[in-house]
XYZ file of C-alpha atoms in Angstrom:
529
model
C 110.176 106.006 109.999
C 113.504 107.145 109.127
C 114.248 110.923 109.667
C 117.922 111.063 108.712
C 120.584 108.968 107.506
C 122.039 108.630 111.003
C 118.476 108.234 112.759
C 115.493 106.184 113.330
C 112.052 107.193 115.118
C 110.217 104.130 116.470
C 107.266 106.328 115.485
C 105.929 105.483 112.042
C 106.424 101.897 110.448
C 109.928 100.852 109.641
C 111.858 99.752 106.690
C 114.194 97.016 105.209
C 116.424 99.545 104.710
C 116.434 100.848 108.235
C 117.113 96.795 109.097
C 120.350 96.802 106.795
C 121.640 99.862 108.253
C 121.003 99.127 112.127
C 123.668 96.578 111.826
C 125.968 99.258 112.778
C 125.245 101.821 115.203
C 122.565 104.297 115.159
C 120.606 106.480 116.804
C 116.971 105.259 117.784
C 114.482 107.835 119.327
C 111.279 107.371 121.055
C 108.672 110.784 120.872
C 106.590 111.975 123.836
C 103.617 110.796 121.660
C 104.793 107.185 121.293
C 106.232 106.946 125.523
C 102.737 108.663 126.066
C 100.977 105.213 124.345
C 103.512 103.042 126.124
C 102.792 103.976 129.302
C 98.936 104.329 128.688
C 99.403 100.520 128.121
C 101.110 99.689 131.005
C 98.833 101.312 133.481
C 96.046 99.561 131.743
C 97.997 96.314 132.187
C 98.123 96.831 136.397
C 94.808 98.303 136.244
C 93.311 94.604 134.411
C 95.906 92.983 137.026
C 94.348 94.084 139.850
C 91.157 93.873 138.873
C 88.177 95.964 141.333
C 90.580 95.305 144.216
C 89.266 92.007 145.124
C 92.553 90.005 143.628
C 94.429 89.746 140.289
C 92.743 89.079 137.498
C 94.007 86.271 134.957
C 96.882 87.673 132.409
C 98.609 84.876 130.647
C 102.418 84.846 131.532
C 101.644 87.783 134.401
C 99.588 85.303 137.022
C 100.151 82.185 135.043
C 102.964 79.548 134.024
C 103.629 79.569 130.597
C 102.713 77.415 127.550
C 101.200 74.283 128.392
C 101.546 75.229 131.896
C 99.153 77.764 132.113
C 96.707 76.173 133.998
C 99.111 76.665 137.137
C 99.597 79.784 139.219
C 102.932 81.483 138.356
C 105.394 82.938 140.460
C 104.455 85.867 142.782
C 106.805 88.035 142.886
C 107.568 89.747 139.283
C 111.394 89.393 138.945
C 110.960 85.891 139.758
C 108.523 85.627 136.923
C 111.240 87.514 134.626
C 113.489 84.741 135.714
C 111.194 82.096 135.416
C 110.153 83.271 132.129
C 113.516 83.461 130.161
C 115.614 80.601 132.535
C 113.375 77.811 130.672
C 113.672 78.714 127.430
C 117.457 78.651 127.294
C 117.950 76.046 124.946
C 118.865 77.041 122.294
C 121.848 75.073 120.247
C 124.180 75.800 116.827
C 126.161 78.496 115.906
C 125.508 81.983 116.414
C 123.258 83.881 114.323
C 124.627 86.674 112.448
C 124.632 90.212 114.068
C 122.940 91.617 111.320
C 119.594 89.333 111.950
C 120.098 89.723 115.971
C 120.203 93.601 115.332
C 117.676 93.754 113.477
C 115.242 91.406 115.296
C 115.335 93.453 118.275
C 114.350 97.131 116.614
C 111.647 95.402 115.291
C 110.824 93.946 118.743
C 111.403 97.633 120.156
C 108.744 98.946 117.457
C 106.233 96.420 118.187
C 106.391 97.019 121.942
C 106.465 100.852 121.004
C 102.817 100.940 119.449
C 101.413 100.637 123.012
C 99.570 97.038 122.840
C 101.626 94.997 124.833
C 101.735 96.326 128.783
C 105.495 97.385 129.057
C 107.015 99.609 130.607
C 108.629 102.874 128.784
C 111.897 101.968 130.641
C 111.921 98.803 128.813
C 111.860 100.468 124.905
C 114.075 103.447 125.815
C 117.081 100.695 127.188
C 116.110 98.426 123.960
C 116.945 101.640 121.766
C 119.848 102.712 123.910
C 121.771 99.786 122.554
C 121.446 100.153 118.710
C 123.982 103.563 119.579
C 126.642 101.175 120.178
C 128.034 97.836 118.834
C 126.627 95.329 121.644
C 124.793 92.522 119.929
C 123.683 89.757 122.213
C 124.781 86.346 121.101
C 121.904 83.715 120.015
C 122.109 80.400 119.136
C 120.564 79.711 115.867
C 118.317 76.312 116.384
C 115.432 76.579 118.698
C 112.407 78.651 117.591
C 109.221 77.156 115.725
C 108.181 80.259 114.943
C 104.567 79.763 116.832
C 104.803 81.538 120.173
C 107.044 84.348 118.635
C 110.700 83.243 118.486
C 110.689 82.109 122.381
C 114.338 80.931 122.578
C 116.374 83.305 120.174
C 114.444 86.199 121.762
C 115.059 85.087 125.458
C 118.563 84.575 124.762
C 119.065 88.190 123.557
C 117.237 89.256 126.325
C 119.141 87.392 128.836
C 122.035 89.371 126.822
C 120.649 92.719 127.731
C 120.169 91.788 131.519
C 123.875 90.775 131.584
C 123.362 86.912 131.245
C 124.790 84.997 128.864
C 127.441 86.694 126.155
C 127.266 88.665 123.355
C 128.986 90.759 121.060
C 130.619 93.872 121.461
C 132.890 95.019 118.289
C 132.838 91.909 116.485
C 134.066 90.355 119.843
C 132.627 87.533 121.712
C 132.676 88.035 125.704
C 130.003 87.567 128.334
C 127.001 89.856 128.260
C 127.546 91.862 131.670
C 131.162 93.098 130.389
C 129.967 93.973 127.074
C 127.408 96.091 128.666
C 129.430 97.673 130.573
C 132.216 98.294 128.153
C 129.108 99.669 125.925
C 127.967 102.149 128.735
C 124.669 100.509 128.954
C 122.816 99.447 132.250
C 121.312 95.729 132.287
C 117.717 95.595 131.597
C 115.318 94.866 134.962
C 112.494 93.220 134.075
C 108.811 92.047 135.421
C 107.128 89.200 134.103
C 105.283 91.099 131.554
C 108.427 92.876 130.205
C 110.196 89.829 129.717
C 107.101 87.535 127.628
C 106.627 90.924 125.534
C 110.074 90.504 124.528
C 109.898 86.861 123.913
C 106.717 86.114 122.696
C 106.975 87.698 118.904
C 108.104 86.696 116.041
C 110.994 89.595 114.978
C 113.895 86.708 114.271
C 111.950 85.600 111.369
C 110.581 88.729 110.250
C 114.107 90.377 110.151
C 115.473 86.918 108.635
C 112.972 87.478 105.962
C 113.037 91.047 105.373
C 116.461 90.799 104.718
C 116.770 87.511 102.603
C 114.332 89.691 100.498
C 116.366 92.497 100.067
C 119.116 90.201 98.882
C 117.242 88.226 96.488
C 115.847 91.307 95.005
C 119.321 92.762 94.218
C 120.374 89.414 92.843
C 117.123 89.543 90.563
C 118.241 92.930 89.359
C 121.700 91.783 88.996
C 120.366 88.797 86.982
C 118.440 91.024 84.249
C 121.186 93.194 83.727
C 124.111 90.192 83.231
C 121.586 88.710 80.988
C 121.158 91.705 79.180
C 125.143 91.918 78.682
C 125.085 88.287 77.771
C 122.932 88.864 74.710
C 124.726 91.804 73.857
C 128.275 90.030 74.039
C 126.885 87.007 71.859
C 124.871 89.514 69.359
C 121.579 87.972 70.134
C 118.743 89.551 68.217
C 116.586 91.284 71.645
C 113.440 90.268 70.195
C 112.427 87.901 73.201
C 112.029 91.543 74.975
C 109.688 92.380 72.775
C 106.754 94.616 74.186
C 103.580 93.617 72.362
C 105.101 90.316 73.389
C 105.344 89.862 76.856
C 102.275 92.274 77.299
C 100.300 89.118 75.340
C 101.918 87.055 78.272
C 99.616 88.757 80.298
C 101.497 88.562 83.679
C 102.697 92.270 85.038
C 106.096 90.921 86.524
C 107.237 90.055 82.836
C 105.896 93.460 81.708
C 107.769 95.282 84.107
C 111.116 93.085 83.783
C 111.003 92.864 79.873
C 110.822 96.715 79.678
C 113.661 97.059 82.587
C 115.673 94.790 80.017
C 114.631 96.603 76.412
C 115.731 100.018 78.603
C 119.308 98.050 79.547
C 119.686 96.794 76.298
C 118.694 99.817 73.895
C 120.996 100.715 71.042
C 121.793 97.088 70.958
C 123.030 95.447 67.128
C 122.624 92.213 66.560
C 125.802 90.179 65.032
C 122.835 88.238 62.692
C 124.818 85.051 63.250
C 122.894 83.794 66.004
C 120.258 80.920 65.646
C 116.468 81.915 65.419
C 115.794 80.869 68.689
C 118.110 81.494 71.693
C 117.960 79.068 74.612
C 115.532 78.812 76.759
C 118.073 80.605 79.673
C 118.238 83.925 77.275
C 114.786 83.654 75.461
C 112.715 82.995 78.370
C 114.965 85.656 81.104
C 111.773 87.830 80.831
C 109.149 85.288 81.576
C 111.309 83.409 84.309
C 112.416 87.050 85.684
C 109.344 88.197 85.674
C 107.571 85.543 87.400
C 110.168 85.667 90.369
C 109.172 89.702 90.010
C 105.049 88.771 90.625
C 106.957 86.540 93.670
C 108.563 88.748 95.004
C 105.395 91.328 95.248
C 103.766 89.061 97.313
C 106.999 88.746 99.916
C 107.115 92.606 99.678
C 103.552 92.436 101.114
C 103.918 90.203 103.629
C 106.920 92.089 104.897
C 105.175 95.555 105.392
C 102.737 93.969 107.229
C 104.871 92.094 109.188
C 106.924 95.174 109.987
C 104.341 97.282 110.695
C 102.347 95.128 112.576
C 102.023 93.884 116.357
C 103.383 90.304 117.185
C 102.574 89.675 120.893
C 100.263 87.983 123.467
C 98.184 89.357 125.290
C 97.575 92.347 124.161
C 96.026 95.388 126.122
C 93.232 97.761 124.254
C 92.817 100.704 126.311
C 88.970 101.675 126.093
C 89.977 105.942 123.969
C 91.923 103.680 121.434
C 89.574 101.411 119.368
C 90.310 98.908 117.691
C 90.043 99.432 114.111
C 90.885 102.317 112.004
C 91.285 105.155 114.771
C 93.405 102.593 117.197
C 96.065 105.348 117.551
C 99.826 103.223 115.971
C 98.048 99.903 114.977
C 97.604 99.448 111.072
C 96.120 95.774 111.203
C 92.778 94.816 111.046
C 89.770 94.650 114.216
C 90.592 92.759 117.203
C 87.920 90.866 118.455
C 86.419 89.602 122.022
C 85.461 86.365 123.013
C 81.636 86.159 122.005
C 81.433 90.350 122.413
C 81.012 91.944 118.725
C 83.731 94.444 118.285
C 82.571 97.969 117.926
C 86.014 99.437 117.258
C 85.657 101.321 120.935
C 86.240 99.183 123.982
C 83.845 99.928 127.205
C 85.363 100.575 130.782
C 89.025 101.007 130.954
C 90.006 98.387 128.132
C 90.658 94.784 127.688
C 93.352 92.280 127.343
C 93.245 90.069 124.392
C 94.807 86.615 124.476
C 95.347 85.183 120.794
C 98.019 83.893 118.581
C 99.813 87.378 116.761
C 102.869 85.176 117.557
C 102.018 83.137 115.052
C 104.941 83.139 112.088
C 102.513 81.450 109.303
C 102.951 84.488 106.713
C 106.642 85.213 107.100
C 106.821 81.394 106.778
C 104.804 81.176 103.797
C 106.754 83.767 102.340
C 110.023 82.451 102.983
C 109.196 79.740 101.712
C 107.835 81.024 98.440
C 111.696 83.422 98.376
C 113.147 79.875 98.647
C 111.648 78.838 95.540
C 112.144 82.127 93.590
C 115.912 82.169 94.797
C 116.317 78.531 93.492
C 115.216 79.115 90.223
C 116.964 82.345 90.122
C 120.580 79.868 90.969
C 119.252 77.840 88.124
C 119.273 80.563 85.376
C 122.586 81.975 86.853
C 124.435 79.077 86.111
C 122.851 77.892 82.945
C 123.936 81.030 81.624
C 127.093 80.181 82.470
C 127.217 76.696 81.367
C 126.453 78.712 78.257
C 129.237 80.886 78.377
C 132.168 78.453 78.529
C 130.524 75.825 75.905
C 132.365 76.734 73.038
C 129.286 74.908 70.965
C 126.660 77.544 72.417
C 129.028 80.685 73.052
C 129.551 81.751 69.526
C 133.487 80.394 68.972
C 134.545 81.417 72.564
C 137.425 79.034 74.059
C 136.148 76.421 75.864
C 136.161 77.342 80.015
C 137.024 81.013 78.545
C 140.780 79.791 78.829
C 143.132 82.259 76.710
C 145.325 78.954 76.423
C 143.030 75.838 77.063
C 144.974 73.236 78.492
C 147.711 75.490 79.873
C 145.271 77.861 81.222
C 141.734 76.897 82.739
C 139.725 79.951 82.593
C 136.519 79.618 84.154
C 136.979 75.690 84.626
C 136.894 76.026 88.954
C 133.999 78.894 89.161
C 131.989 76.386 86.981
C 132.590 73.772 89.657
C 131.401 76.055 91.855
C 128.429 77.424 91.151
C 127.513 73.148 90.114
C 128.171 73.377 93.736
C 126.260 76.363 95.251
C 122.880 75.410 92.847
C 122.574 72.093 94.339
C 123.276 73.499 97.957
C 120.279 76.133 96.999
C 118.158 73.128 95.820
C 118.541 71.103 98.959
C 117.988 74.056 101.148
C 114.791 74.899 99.212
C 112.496 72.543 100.943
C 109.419 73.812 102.029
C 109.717 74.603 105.785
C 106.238 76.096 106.196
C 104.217 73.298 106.039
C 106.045 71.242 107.971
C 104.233 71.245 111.591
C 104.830 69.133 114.335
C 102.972 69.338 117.434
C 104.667 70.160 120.987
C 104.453 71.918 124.415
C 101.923 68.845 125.638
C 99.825 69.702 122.541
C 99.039 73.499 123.463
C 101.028 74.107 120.308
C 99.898 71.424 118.437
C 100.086 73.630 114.926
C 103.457 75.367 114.147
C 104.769 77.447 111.315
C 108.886 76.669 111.273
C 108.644 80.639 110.245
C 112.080 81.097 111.845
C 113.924 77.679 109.832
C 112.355 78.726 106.843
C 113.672 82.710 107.336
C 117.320 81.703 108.419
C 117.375 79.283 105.719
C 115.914 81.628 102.719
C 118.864 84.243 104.209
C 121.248 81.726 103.805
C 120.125 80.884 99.962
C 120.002 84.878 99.736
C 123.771 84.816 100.077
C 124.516 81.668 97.801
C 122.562 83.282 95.243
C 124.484 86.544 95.412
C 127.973 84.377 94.614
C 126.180 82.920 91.849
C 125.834 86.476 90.391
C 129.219 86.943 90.836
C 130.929 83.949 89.395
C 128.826 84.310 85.713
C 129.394 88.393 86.181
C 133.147 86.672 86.171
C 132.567 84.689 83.171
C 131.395 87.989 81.011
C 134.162 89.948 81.732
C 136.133 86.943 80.755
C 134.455 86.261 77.608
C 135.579 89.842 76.501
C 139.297 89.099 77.473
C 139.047 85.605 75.347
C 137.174 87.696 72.326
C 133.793 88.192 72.688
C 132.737 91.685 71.064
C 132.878 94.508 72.913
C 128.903 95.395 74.117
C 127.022 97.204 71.699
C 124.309 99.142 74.058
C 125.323 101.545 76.177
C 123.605 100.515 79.177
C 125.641 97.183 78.318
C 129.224 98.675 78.322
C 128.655 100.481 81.586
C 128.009 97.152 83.282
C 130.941 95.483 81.656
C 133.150 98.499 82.401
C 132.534 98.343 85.730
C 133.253 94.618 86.423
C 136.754 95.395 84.320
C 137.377 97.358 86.886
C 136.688 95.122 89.924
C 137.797 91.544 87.893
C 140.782 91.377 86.458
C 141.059 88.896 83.525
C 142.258 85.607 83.809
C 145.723 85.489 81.888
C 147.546 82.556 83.820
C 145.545 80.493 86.179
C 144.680 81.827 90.190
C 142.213 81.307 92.888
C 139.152 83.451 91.604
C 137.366 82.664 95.522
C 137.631 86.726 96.098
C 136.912 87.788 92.598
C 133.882 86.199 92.311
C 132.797 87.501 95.936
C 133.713 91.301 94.458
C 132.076 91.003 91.829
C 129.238 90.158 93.967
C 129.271 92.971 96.010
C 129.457 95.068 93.617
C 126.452 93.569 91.270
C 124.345 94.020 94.864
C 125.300 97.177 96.302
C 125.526 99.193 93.302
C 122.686 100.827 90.760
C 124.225 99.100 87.855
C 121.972 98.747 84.662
């Protein structure tokens, strides 16, 4: 729940928005009410340990080895089980992932650990929101997780970060974890074997991944109805294809909602009355292909809420005064339920421990998946339009590339390249990830997601997709230059005066790399029409 621009209570669910913005440092608080619940759980969690006194009872990753190991006794003593827990699962390989994602991952692991179902202790979410005051960022590799058991080796690597193992970042610079902690004024983390497989065992990587791939394909949607607006309006198309009664006989809400986003951007349009009866497809059908990626993107809104309000852990600890269904104090999800006990929403005696699979990345996977597809066809439309632009058959009499001299000058001739480029990167990337399982860990995970490829790689696309706004939000304020008519809606101009003044026009030829990257920032970070 975010209380002011500066800082973020663990209390209530979070947002995207509070994900973008914790990639620099802010201030994370945890209420009485919410260390109250924490510590609730963790009593619970040495009261089911213990048992009646007569030995420990049987808690996965507490008394156990882990994965397919569980069958054997783990270690005794409870730092060794720490140890024992994260050693294993370092190895992890690639590149780092970026900051942003790491950041991010680990406020979301700090709220799931904060609604009180996972045995930690409070010491462990007060240090985990310590950090997000500063710049430290533990560094994790990128390849690794299935997304099944949680993100097991991206997670124990930034937790290995926060005990002083391994390295990590600490403003923007790379150095071993133990002297960016200290530099940052923080104290490592000491952990039991609990603490550590809560931290692990969730799937936060790919829910931050996906949150924020989200967020970036939705501004490049909006983006994409606005330059397509200002595309009809600089080749006088007639805006009929907008048409109300129309799309409402389409029958699909995302085309409703689009087409009257457009008819809004485009009102007080004139058509020049020069243009053929029926535009092509990449203008006439904006609205339906928009709007279908619109309907998408509803459903990977859904699926992030829930993931980011939800618990993604195993075991988890019910205390007996906090059911578990609608009056289970933080938890939003739906019942638990017992092995072969029916679930009355109010658990006898002092609780229960739950073992299950809400590590399991199948709907952040699904979705990804689904933003992979949107954010292809999305590329596609971006640089058809394009195409379009710099065809001097299609664009109305423009010059050819948009070149104020063609031959001498070359315009638009290198962006085109490009974006060829960045569409068919986007349309190998955009395999299905999801449904891709392979079996491992001696069969005990014998049906995995790929939740965290399928994340990482729809964040990736997220970013291509943004350049591809850029480079044909390049090409209109080009077309102008070269003698396209000034926009005739109002909405229109303010779009096109605003990319005047990021682009300048392209009188002799230069590198247009940072131009087209400006022009994407500015399509994506600002309300533009």
């Amino acid at each position: 729940m975010l209380t002011t621009l500066d800082t973020v209570s663990l209390t209530g669910p979070l947002d995207s928005a509070v994900l973008r913005r914790v990639a620099a440092p802010l201030t994370v608080t945890v209420d009485d009410e919410t260390r109250a619940r924490i510590d609730h759980s963790r009593r619970l969690f040495h009261d089911l340990l213990h048992g009646d006194g007569s030995g420990e009872s049987r808690i996965y990753g507490a008394t156990t080895g882990f994965g397919a190991l569980v069958g054997y006794a783990g270690r005794a003593d409870g730092a060794d089980q720490c140890d024992n827990t994260l050693a294993h699962l370092g190895a992890g390989q690639g590149p780092d992932l970026p900051p942003a994602i790491v950041r991010a991952a680990l406020l979301l692991r700090a709220r799931s650990l904060a609604q009180g179902f996972s045995g930690v202790s409070a010491e462990v979410v007060e240090r985990l929101t310590a950090l997000f005051a500063t710049t430290f960022t533990p560094a994790v590799p990128r390849y690794g997780s299935v997304g099944a058991s949680g993100d097991l080796i991206p997670l124990a690597y930034a937790t290995q970060a926060l005990r002083g193992r391994g390295h990590a970042y600490l403003d923007d610079r790379r150095m071993p974890a133990a002297e960016a902690l200290a530099a940052a004024g923080l104290r490592p983390l000491a952990l039991d074997g609990r603490d550590a497989l809560a931290l692990v065992n969730g799937t936060s990587v790919t829910t931050a991944a996906t949150a924020l791939a989200r967020d970036g394909v939705r501004a490049a949607h909006r983006a994409l109805a606005g330059l397509t607006c200002l595309l009809a309006d600089l080749l006088g198309c007639d805006p009929g294809f907008l048409d109300e009664d129309l799309l409402r006989a389409y029958g699909h809400a995302g085309a409703v909602h689009v087409g009257a986003r457009m008819r809004h951007t485009l009102t007080g349009v004139t058509p020049s009355g020069t243009r053929p009866l029926q535009e092509p497809y990449s203008i006439r059908c904006a609205p339906q292909l928009l709007g279908a990626a619109e309907d998408a993107l509803r459903y990977v809104d859904g699926v992030v809420a829930a993931d980011l309000g939800g618990v993604s852990d195993n075991p988890l600890f019910f205390p007996a005064d906090r059911g578990t269904g609608k009056d289970a104090g933080a938890y939003t999800g739906t019942d638990a339920v017992t092995d072969g006990v029916a679930d009355t929403g109010q658990v006898a005696g002092p609780g229960k421990v739950v073992h299950g699979g809400n590590f399991f990345g199948q709907p952040a996977a699904f979705a990804a998946d689904l933003l992979a597809s949107v954010t292809a066809q999305l590329g596609n439309l971006a640089e058809r339009q394009l195409d379009l632009l710099v065809d001097p058959a299609r664009n109305g009499g423009l010059p050819p590339m948009l070149a104020t001299a063609p031959g001498q000058q070359h315009g638009l001739q290198g962006v085109q390249l490009a974006t060829t480029s960045l569409v068919a990167e986007i349309r190998r990337a955009a395999t299905p990830a999801g449904m891709q399982s392979l079996p491992t860990n001696l069969h005990n995970q014998d049906v995995v997601p790929f939740g965290t490829q399928a994340a990482l790689r729809s964040y990736d696309m997220a970013e291509l997709l943004g350049l591809l706004c850029g480079s044909l939000a390049v090409g209109l304020r080009q077309a102008v230059h070269v003698g396209a008519r000034r926009p005739t809606a109002p909405g229109c101009g303010r779009l096109l005066d605003a990319l005047v003044e990021t682009v300048p026009a392209v009188e002799r030829d230069r590198p247009l790399d940072a131009d087209v990257r400006a022009a994407a920032r500015l399509l994506l970070t600002t309300d533009l029409p």
